[in-house]
Coordinates of C-alpha atoms in Angstrom, one line a residue:
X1 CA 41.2 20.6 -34.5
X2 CA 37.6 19.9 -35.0
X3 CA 35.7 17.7 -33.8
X4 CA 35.4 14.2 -35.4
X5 CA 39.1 14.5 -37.6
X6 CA 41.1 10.9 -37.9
X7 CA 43.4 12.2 -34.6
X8 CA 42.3 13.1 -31.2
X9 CA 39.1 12.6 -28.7
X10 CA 36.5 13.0 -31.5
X11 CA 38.0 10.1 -33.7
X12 CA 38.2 6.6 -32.9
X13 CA 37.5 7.1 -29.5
X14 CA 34.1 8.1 -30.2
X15 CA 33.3 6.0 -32.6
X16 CA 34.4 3.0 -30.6
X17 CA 32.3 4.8 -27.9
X18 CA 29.1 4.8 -29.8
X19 CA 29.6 1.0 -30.2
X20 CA 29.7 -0.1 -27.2
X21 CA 26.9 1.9 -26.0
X22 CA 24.6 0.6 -29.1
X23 CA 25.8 -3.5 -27.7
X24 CA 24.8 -2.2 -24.2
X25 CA 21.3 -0.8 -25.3
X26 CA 21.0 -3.6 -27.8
X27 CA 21.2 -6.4 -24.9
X28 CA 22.6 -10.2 -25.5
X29 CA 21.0 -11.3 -28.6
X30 CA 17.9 -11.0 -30.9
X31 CA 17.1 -14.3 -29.7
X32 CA 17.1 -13.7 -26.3
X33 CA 14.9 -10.6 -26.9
X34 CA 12.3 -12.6 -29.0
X35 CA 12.5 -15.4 -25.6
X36 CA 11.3 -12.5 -23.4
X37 CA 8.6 -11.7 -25.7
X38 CA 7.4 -15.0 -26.6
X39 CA 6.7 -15.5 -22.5
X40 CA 4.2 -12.4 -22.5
X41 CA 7.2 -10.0 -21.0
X42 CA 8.7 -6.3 -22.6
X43 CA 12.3 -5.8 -22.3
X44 CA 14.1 -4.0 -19.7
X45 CA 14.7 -1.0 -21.7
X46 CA 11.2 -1.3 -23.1
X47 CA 9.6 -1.6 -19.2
X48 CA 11.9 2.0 -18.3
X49 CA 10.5 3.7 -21.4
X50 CA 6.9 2.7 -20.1
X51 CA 7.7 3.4 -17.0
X52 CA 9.1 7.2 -17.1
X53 CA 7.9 10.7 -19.1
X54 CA 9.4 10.2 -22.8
X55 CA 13.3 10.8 -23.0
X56 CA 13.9 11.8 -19.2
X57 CA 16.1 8.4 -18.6
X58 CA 20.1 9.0 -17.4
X59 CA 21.4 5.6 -16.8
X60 CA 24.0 5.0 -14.3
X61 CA 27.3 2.5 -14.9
X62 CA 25.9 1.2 -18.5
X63 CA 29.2 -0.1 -19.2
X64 CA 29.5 -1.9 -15.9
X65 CA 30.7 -5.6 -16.1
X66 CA 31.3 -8.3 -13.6
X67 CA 35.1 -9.0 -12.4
X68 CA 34.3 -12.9 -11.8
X69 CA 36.1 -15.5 -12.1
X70 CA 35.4 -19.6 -12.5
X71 CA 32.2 -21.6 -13.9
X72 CA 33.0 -19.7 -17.7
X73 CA 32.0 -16.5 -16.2
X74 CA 35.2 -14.9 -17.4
X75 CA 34.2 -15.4 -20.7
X76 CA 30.5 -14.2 -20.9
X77 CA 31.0 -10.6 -19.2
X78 CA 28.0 -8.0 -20.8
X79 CA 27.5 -4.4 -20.5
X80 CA 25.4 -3.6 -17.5
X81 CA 25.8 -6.6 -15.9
X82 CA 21.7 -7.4 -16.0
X83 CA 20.1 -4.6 -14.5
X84 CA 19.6 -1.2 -15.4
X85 CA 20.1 1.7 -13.1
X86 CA 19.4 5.9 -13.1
X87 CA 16.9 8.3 -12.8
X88 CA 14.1 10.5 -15.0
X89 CA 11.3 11.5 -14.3
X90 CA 7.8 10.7 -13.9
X91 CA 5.1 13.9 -14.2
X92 CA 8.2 16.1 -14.4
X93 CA 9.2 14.5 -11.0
X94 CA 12.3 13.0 -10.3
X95 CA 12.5 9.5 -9.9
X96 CA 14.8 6.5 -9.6
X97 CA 14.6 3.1 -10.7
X98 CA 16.9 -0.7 -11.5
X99 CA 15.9 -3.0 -14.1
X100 CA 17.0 -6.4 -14.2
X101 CA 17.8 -7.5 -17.8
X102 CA 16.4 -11.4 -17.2
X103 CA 17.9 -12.2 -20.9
X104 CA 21.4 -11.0 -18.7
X105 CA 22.1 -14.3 -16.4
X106 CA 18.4 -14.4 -15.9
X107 CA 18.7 -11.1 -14.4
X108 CA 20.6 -13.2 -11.3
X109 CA 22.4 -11.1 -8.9
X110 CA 26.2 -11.0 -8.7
X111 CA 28.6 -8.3 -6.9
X112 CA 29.1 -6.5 -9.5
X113 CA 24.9 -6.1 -10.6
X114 CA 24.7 -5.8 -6.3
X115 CA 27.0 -2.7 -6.4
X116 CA 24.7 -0.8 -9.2
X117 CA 21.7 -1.2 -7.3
X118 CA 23.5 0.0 -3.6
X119 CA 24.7 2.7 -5.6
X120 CA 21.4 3.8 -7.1
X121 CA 19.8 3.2 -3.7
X122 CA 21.8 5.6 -2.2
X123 CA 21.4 8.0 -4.7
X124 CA 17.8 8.3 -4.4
X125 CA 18.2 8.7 -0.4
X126 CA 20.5 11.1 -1.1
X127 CA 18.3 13.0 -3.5
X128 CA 15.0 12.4 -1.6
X129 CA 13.1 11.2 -4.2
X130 CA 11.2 8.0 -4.7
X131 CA 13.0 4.9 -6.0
X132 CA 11.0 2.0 -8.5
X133 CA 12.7 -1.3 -8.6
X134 CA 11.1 -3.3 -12.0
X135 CA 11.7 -6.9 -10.5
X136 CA 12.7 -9.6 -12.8
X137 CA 15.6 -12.1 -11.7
X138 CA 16.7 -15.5 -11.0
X139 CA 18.0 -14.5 -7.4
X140 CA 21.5 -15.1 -6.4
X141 CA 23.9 -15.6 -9.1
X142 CA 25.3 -19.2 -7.7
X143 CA 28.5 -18.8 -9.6
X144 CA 29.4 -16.0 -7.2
X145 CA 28.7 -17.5 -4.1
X146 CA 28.2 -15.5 -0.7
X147 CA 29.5 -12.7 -2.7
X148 CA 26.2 -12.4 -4.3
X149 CA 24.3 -13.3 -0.7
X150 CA 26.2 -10.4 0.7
X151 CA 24.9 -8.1 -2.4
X152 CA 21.1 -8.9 -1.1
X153 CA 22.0 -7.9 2.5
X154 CA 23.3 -4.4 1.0
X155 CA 19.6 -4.0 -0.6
X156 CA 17.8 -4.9 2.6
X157 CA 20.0 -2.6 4.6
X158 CA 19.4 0.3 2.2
X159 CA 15.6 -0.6 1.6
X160 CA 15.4 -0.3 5.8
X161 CA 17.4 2.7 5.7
X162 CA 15.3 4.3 3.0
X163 CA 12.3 3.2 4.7
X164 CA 9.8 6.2 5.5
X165 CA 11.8 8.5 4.1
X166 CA 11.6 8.1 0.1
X167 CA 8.6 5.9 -1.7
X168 CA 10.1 2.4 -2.2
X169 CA 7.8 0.6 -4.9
X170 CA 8.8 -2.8 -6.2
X171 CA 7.0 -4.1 -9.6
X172 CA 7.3 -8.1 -10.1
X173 CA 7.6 -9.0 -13.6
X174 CA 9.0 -12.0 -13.7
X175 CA 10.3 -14.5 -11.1
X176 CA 11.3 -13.7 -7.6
X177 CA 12.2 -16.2 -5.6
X178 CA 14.5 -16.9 -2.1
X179 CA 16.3 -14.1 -0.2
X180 CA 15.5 -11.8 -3.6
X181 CA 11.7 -11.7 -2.4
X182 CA 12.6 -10.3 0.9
X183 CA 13.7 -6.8 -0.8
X184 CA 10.2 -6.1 -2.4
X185 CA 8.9 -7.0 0.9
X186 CA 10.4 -4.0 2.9
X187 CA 8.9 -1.9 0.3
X188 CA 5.9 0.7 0.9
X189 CA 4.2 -1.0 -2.4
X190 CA 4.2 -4.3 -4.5
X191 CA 3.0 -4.6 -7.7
X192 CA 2.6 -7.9 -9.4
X193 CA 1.7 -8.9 -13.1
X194 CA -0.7 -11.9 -13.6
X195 CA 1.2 -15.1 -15.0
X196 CA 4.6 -14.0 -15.1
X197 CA 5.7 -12.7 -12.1
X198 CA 5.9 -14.7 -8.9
X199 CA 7.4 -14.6 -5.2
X200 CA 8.2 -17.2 -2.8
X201 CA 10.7 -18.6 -0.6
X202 CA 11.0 -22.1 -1.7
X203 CA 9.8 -23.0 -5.0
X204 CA 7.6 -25.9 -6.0
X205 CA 10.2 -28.6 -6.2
X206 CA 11.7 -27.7 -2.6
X207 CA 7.7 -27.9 -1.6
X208 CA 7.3 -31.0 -3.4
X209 CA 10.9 -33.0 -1.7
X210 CA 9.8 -31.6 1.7
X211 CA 6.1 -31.6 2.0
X212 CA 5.0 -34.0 -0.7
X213 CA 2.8 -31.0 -2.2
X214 CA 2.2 -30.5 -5.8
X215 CA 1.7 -26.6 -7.0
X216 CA 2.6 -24.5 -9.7
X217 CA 4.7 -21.5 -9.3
X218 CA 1.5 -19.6 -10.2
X219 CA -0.2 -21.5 -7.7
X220 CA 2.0 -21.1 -5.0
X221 CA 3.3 -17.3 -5.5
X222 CA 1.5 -15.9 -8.1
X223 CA 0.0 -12.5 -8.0
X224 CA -3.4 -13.7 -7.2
X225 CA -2.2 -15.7 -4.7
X226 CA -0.3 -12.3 -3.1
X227 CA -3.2 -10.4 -3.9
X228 CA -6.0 -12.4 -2.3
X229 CA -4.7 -15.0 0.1
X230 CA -1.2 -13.8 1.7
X231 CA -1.5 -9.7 1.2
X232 CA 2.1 -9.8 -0.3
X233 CA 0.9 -7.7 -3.1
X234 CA -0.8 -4.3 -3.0
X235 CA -2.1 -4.1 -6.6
X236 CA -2.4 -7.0 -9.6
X237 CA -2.8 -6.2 -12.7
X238 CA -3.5 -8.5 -16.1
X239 CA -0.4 -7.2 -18.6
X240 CA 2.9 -4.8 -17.6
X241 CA 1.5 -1.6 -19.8
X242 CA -1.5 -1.4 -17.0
X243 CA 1.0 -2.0 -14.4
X244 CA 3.5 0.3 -15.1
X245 CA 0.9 3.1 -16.1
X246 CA -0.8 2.5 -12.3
X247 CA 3.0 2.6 -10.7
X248 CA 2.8 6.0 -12.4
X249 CA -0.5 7.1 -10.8
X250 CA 0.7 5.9 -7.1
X251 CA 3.8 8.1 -7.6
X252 CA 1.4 10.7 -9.0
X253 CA -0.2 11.0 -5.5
X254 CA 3.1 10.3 -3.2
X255 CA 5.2 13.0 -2.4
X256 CA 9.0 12.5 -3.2
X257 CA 10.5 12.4 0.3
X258 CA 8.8 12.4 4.2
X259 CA 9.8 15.9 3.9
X260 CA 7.4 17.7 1.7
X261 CA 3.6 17.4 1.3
X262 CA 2.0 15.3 -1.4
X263 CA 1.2 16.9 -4.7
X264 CA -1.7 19.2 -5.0
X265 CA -4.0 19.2 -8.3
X266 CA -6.4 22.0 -9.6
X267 CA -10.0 20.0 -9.0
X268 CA -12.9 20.5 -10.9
X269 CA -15.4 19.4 -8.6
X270 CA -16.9 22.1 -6.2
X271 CA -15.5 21.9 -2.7
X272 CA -19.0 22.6 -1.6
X273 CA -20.5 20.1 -3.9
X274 CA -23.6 18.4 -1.5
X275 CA -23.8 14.7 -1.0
X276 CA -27.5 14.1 -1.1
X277 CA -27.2 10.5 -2.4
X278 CA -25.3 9.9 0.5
X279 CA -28.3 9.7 3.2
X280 CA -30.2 6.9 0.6
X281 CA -27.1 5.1 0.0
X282 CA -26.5 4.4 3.6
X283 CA -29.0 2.1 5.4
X284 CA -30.6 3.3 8.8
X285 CA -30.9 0.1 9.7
X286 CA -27.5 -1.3 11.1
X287 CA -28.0 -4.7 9.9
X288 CA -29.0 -3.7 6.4
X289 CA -25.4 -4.0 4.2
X290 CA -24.1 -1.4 1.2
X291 CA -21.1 -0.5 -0.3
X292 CA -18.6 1.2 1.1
X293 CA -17.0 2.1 -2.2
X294 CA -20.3 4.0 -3.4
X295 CA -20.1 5.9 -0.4
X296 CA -15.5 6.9 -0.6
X297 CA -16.4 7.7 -4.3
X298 CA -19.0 9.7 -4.1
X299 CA -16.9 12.0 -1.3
X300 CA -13.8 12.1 -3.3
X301 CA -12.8 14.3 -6.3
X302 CA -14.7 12.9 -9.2
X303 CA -14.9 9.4 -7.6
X304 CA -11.3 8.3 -8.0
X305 CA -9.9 6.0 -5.8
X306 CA -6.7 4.2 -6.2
X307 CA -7.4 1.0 -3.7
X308 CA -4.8 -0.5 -2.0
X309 CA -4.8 -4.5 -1.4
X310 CA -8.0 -4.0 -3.0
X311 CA -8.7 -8.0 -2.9
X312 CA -6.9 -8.6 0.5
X313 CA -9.0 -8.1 3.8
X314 CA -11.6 -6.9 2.0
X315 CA -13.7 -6.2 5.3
X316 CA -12.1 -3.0 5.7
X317 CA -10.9 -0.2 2.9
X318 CA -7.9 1.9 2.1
X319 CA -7.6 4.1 -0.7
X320 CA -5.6 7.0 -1.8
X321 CA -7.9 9.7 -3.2
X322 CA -8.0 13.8 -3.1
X323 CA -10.5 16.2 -1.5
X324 CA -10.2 19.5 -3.0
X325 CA -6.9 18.2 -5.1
X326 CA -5.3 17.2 -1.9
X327 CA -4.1 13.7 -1.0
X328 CA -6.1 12.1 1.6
X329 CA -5.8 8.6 2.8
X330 CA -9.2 6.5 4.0
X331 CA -9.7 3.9 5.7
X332 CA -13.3 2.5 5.7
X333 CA -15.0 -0.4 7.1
X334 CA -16.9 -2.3 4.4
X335 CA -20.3 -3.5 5.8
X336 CA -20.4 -5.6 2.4
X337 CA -17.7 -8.6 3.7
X338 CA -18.4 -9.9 7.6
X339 CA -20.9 -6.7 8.5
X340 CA -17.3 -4.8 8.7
X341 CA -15.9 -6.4 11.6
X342 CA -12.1 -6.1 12.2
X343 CA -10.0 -9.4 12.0
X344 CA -6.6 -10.4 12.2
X345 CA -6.2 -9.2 8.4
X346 CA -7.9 -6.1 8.1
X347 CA -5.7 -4.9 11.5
X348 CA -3.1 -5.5 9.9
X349 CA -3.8 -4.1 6.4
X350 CA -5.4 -1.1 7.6
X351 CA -2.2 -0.2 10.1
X352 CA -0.2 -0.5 7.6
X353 CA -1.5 1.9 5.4
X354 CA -1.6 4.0 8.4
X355 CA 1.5 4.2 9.2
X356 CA 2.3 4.7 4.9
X357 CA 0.1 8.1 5.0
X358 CA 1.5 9.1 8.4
X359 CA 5.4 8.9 6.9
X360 CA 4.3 10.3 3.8
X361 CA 2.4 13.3 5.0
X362 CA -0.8 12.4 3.6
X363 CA -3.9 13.0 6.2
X364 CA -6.1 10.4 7.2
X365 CA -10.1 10.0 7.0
X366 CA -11.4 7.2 9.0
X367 CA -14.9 5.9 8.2
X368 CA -16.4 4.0 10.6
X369 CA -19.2 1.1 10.5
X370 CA -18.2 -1.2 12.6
X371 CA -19.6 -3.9 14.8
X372 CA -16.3 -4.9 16.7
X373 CA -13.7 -7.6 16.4
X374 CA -14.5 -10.8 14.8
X375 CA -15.0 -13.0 17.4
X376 CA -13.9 -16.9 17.3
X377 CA -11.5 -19.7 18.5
X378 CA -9.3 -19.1 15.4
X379 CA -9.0 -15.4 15.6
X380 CA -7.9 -15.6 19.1
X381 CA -5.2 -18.1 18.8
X382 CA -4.2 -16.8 15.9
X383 CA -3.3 -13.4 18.2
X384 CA -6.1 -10.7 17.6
X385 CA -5.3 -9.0 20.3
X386 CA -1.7 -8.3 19.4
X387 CA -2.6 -8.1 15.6
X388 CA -5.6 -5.6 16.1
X389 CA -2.7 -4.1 18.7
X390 CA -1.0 -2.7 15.3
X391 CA -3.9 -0.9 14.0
X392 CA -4.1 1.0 17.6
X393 CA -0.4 1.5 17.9
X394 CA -0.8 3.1 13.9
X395 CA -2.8 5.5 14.8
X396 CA -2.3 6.5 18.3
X397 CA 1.7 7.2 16.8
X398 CA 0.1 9.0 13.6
X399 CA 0.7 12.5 13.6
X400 CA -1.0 13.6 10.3
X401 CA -4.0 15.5 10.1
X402 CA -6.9 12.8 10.9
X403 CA -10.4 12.9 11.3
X404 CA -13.1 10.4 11.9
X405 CA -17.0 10.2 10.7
X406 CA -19.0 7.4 12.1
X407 CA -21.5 6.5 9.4
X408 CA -23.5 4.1 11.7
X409 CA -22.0 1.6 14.5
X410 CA -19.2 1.7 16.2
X411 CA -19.3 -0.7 19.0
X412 CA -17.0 -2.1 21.4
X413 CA -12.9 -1.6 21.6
X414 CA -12.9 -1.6 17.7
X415 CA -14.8 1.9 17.6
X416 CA -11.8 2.7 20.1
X417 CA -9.1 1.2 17.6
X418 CA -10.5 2.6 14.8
X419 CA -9.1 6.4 15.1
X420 CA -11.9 7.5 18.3
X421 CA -11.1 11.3 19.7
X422 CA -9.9 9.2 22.5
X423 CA -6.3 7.7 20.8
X424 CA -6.0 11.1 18.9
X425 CA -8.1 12.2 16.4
X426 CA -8.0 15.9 15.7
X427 CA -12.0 16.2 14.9
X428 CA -14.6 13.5 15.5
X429 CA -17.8 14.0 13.2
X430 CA -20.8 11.6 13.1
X431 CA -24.4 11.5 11.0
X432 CA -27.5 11.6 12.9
X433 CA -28.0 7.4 12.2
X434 CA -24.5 7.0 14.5
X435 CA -24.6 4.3 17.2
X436 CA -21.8 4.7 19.5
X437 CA -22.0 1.9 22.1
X438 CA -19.8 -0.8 24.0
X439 CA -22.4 -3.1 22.3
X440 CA -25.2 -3.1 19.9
X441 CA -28.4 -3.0 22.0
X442 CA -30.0 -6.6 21.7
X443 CA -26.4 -8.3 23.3
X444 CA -26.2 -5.3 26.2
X445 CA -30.0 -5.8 27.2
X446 CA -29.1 -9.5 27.2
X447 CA -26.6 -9.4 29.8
X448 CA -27.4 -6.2 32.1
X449 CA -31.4 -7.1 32.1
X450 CA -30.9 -10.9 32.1
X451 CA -32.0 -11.4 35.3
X452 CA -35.7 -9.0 34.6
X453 CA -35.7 -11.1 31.4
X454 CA -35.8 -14.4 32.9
X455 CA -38.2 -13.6 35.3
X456 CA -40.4 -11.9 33.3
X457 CA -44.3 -13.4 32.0
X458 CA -43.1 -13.1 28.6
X459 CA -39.6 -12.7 28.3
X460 CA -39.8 -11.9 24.5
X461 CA -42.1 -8.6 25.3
X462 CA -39.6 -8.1 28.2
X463 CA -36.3 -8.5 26.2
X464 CA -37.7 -5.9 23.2
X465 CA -38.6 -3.6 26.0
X466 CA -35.1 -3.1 27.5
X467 CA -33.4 -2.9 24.1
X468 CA -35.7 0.0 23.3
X469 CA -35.1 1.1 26.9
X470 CA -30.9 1.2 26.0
X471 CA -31.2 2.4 23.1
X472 CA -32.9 5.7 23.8
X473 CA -30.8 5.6 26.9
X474 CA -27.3 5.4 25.6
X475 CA -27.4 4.5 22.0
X476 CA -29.2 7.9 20.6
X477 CA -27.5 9.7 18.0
X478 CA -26.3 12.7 20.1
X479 CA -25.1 11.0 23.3
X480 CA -21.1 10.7 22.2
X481 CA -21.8 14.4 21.3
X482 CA -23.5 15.3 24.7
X483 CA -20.1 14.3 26.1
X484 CA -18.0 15.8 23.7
X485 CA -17.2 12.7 22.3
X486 CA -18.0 13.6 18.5
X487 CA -17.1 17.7 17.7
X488 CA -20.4 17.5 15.4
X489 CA -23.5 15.4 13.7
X490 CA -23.5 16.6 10.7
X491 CA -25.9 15.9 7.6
X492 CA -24.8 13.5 5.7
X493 CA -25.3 16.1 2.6
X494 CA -23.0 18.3 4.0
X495 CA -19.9 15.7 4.4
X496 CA -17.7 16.4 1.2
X497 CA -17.7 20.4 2.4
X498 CA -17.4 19.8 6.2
X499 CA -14.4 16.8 5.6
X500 CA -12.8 19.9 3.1
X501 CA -13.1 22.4 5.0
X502 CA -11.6 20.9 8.1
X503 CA -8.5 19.4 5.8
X504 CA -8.0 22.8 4.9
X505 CA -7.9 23.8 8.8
X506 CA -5.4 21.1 9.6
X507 CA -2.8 21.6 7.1
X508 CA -0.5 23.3 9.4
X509 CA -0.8 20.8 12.1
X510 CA 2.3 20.6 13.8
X511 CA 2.8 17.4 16.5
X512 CA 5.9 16.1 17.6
X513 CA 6.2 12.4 19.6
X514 CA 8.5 11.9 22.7
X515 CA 12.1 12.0 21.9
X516 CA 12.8 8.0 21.6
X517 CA 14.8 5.8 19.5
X518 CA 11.9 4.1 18.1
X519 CA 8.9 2.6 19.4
X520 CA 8.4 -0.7 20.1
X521 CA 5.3 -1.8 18.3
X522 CA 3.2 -5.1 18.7
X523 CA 4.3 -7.7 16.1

């Protein structure tokens, strides 16, 4: 009988079918939709379309509802159950992603919405490809109970599990607050929308009973707060279009599992293009300040960087870039914010993207001007050592392809920290206005030739004669080389080709680590 007759599968059936699908796409209401807009926010469905290539979206268990009971929930039970779940595709890639509807219980999190998102969670393990959760819910569904606390421990288990193994990126879009901002945080990336999304713990009123504090929810989680003051958030952006187009360009440059390489671009800028600008951009004088940016940019494929924590720590840089249309990952010192130095919050930031390029394959670049740890009461109580600890343990566990140029200083243990041939880098290079010292010169004349300088006729004259003295000593530009500390000073002109060509040398690396559990890294 053909298909669509008054008996059979293609009668009724379908047409009841088609229905029910249209009330699942449609959401709750018309008025709920226009709520979500009036605040500034798209729709679920309209976030997925935004967020994948046009018409690639399968949705998983569309027609799932809840099984609750008690509180009225037996009589409001919707399609999807407030969060959208499947796969498409992103650049042809595959990718998977959940939605929560917030015009669906506030997008609140109940057994049955907790069993949608395991479920897609292990999907994308299973399928080794990255997974985007778009991040818009009340928390736990209190009708529920523990039922609904126990669907949050299945996420944090999975997001653990897929940890270093698939791209986890979580995009806030709304509120996120409680045990639901823990999820996002065991993520490789968080993405935050100015004045609508927001994470914390506690909200203002539980502040306000228990410390007498007054804050907004802006004010106390907002993604300027993240992106500036607690380095919750990686990137903040002003509306969700901009967002979900940059969440696009990240997965553009991630590969889709810890087991193949990053993509690889045709680029149209000469591999053996020279730097020139480089040796004017860079001050020979150490206490002079630039930019590190100018100097990543004008390295990189047609100067584009996608900075990560771009507004956190901003005394050191990481960015994302390609060399040749391959991935590379650098880390930079920025003489611009504290001379460089590394703190509490640039270890941490940089070792974190470390450790991201290391599980995702992507080599590291190092770029070093630095002067050594920040040093003060507050930065040692607040445990430098075991902070700046992470950034060591990072890369001495990193078994990427990294190499290291030291622009100008590099004094003290944080030229160690900060990826020295000694901890493991496969090729040292340095320009010819490298200082590679335990100390810069004025502080290490002070305390070996303190004893000449005190006794001196004029100590001044004395003082500015030993720093001269050390400096051509054991501060010249080829001493670390001499000793087979740097593999090669290298014209700063020459950078972009040598950096390349080198990449290209270390693609097959190969490096394995001690058969171990796990390590046990500084916390």
């Amino acid at each position: 009988m053909a298909s669509g007759s008054g008996s059979g599968v293609g009668g009724g059936r379908v047409a009841e079918l088609r229905e029910i699908r249209a009330e699942a796409l449609r959401g709750p209401s018309e008025k709920a939709t226009e709520a979500q807009h009036a605040k500034g926010k798209l729709t679920v469905r309209e976030r997925i379309e935004l967020l994948l290539d046009p018409d690639s979206f399968n949705e998983v268990e569309q027609l799932r509802r809840h099984r609750a009971t008690g509180f009225g929930l037996e009589a409001k039970r919707p399609y999807t159950d407030g969060v959208v779940t499947g796969w498409g595709t992103v650049e042809g890639r595959t990718v998977f992603v959940y939605a929560h509807d917030f015009r669906i219980f506030g997008g609140a999190l109940g057994e049955a919405h907790a069993a949608k998102i395991h479920k897609i969670m292990d999907m994308a393990i299973a399928a080794g490809a990255p997974l985007v959760s778009l991040n818009d819910g009340a928390g736990a569904r209190i009708q529920e109970g523990v039922s609904a606390l126990a669907g949050y421990g299945g996420i944090f288990q999975r997001n653990t599990k897929a940890s270093g193994v698939i791209p986890q990126i979580s995009v806030m879009l709304g509120p996120c607050a409680g045990g639901a901002a823990y999820s996002p945080a065991l993520t490789d990336f968080v993405f935050m929308v100015r004045g609508t999304s927001q994470m914390f713990i506690t909200g203002p009123d539980v502040v306000r009973a228990v410390t007498g504090e007054e804050i907004s929810q802006n004010g106390l989680g907002g993604a300027d707060v993240h992106a500036e003051t607690s380095g919750v958030c990686h990137f903040a952006y002003d509306d969700e279009e901009t967002c979900l187009a940059e969440v696009r360009y990240l997965i553009s440059m991630l590969p889709s599992n810890n087991r193949q390489a990053p993509p690889t671009v045709a680029s149209s800028d000469p591999a053996g293009r020279t730097t020139e600008s480089l040796g004017e951009m860079v001050p020979a004088d150490g206490s002079r300040p630039y930019d590190m940016h100018r100097v990543i940019e004008e390295l990189v494929d047609d100067g584009e960087v996608l900075e990560v924590h771009e507004r956190w720590a901003r005394n050191v840089v990481c960015v994302l870039a390609r060399l040749d249309g391959q991935v590379v990952g650098i880390v930079a010192n920025q003489p611009q914010v504290l001379a460089g130095v590394l703190d509490i919050e640039a270890s941490e930031k940089a070792a974190r993207f470390v450790q991201m390029c290391d599980a995702f394959n992507i080599p590291i670049l190092t770029l070093l001007d630095v002067p050594g740890f920040l040093p003060g009461v507050d930065q040692e109580h607040g445990g430098i050592i075991r902070h700046g600890a992470k950034l060591l343990y990072a890369y001495c566990n990193a078994t990427v392809p990294r190499i290291s140029l030291i622009l100008r200083k590099a004094y003290g243990g944080a030229y160690i920290v900060m990826d020295s041939q000694s901890i493991g880098a496969d090729l040292t290079y340095a320009w010819p206005t490298n200082e590679i010292a335990v100390m810069g010169a004025e502080g290490a004349a002070n305390v070996i030739f303190r004893r000449q300088i005190a006794a001196a006729e004029d100590p001044e004259a004395m003082r500015a004669r030993m720093v001269k003295e050390y400096k051509a000593e054991l501060m010249h530009p080829y001493y670390a080389a001499e000793r087979g500390l740097v593999d090669d000073v290298i014209d700063p002109a020459e950078t972009r080709e040598v950096l390349i060509k080198s990449l290209a040398m270390l693609r097959t690396k190969h490096a394995d680590l001690p058969s171990r559990k796990h390590g046990n890294p500084p916390q």
